[in-house]
Structure formats: structure tokens, C-alpha cells
Short mmCIF file of C-alpha atoms in Angstrom, two decimals:
data_model
loop_
_atom_site.label_atom_id
_atom_site.label_comp_id
_atom_site.label_asym_id
_atom_site.label_seq_id
_atom_site.Cartn_x
_atom_site.Cartn_y
_atom_site.Cartn_z
CA UNK Z 1 -0.02 -0.13 -0.04
CA UNK Z 2 1.03 3.63 -0.52
CA UNK Z 3 -0.25 6.14 1.92
CA UNK Z 4 0.15 9.71 1.86
CA UNK Z 5 -1.03 12.70 3.81
CA UNK Z 6 -3.64 14.66 1.78
CA UNK Z 7 -4.21 17.66 4.10
CA UNK Z 8 -2.47 18.47 7.38
CA UNK Z 9 -4.99 20.58 9.25
CA UNK Z 10 -3.76 20.18 12.75
CA UNK Z 11 -2.18 22.01 15.66
CA UNK Z 12 -0.07 19.91 18.10
CA UNK Z 13 -2.98 17.69 18.94
CA UNK Z 14 -5.39 16.26 16.48
CA UNK Z 15 -8.55 18.20 16.54
CA UNK Z 16 -12.24 17.64 14.98
CA UNK Z 17 -10.81 18.30 11.28
CA UNK Z 18 -8.18 15.84 11.91
CA UNK Z 19 -5.46 14.41 9.39
CA UNK Z 20 -6.54 12.94 6.03
CA UNK Z 21 -4.43 10.10 4.64
CA UNK Z 22 -4.89 9.05 0.86
CA UNK Z 23 -4.50 5.35 0.51
CA UNK Z 24 -3.46 3.56 -2.92
CA UNK Z 25 -2.49 -0.01 -3.63
CA UNK Z 26 0.67 -1.05 -5.09
CA UNK Z 27 -0.72 -0.74 -8.56
CA UNK Z 28 -1.41 3.07 -7.77
CA UNK Z 29 -5.30 2.35 -7.68
CA UNK Z 30 -6.96 4.81 -5.17
CA UNK Z 31 -8.39 2.85 -2.31
CA UNK Z 32 -9.88 5.50 -0.14
CA UNK Z 33 -9.20 8.19 2.57
CA UNK Z 34 -8.48 7.55 6.28
CA UNK Z 35 -9.28 10.38 8.66
CA UNK Z 36 -7.70 10.55 12.12
CA UNK Z 37 -9.74 12.79 14.33
CA UNK Z 38 -9.96 13.47 17.97
CA UNK Z 39 -12.95 11.14 18.33
CA UNK Z 40 -11.36 8.19 16.38
CA UNK Z 41 -10.98 7.01 12.81
CA UNK Z 42 -13.13 7.39 9.69
CA UNK Z 43 -12.67 5.14 6.66
CA UNK Z 44 -13.84 6.41 3.27
CA UNK Z 45 -13.70 3.65 0.67
CA UNK Z 46 -13.21 5.13 -2.90
CA UNK Z 47 -14.72 8.48 -3.29
CA UNK Z 48 -17.02 8.29 -0.21
CA UNK Z 49 -17.37 11.76 1.57
CA UNK Z 50 -16.10 12.11 5.12
CA UNK Z 51 -19.58 12.37 6.71
CA UNK Z 52 -20.66 9.00 5.04
CA UNK Z 53 -17.62 7.04 6.10
CA UNK Z 54 -17.21 4.24 8.51
CA UNK Z 55 -16.56 5.74 11.97
CA UNK Z 56 -14.57 3.85 14.73
CA UNK Z 57 -13.97 5.40 18.06
CA UNK Z 58 -10.58 5.14 19.85
CA UNK Z 59 -12.02 2.60 22.36
CA UNK Z 60 -13.28 0.32 19.37
CA UNK Z 61 -10.01 0.69 17.45
CA UNK Z 62 -7.83 -0.23 20.66
CA UNK Z 63 -10.26 -3.23 21.14
CA UNK Z 64 -9.84 -4.52 17.58
CA UNK Z 65 -6.03 -4.12 17.57
CA UNK Z 66 -5.65 -5.84 21.14
CA UNK Z 67 -7.83 -8.90 19.98
#
């Protein structure tokens, strides 16, 4: 996978606007955007808008990673 930061709209701590990562596979096909915000993570497959993305709280993310 190739991951790059699309927008860096943060102060020292991650706020509501968060950080947007653009995700491409190894053939340079766009997979989607990952937003890291103060409330958790938002995955937007393809051209899905941020408000329609899949939201995961920090608590849910930590549980998934620690399984």
C-alpha cells in the first residue's frame, strides 16, 4: 500500500478536522481516505465523503487491535 497525507490541518494535538491520509494500492489504484480525528478514525472507501464514512471510536479501535 502507498499512504500519503492529503491535508495536514492540525495543531499540536489532533482536532475535529483531523489528518487525512490518501491510500493507494501497489498498482496506484486509489483505495480511499483515512481520517484521524480526536474522536477516532473514519474510513472512506473510494470517493465516499467524510460524513458518510465508517466511523470507529478510539475505544473500538484499541479493542480491535488488542484482539
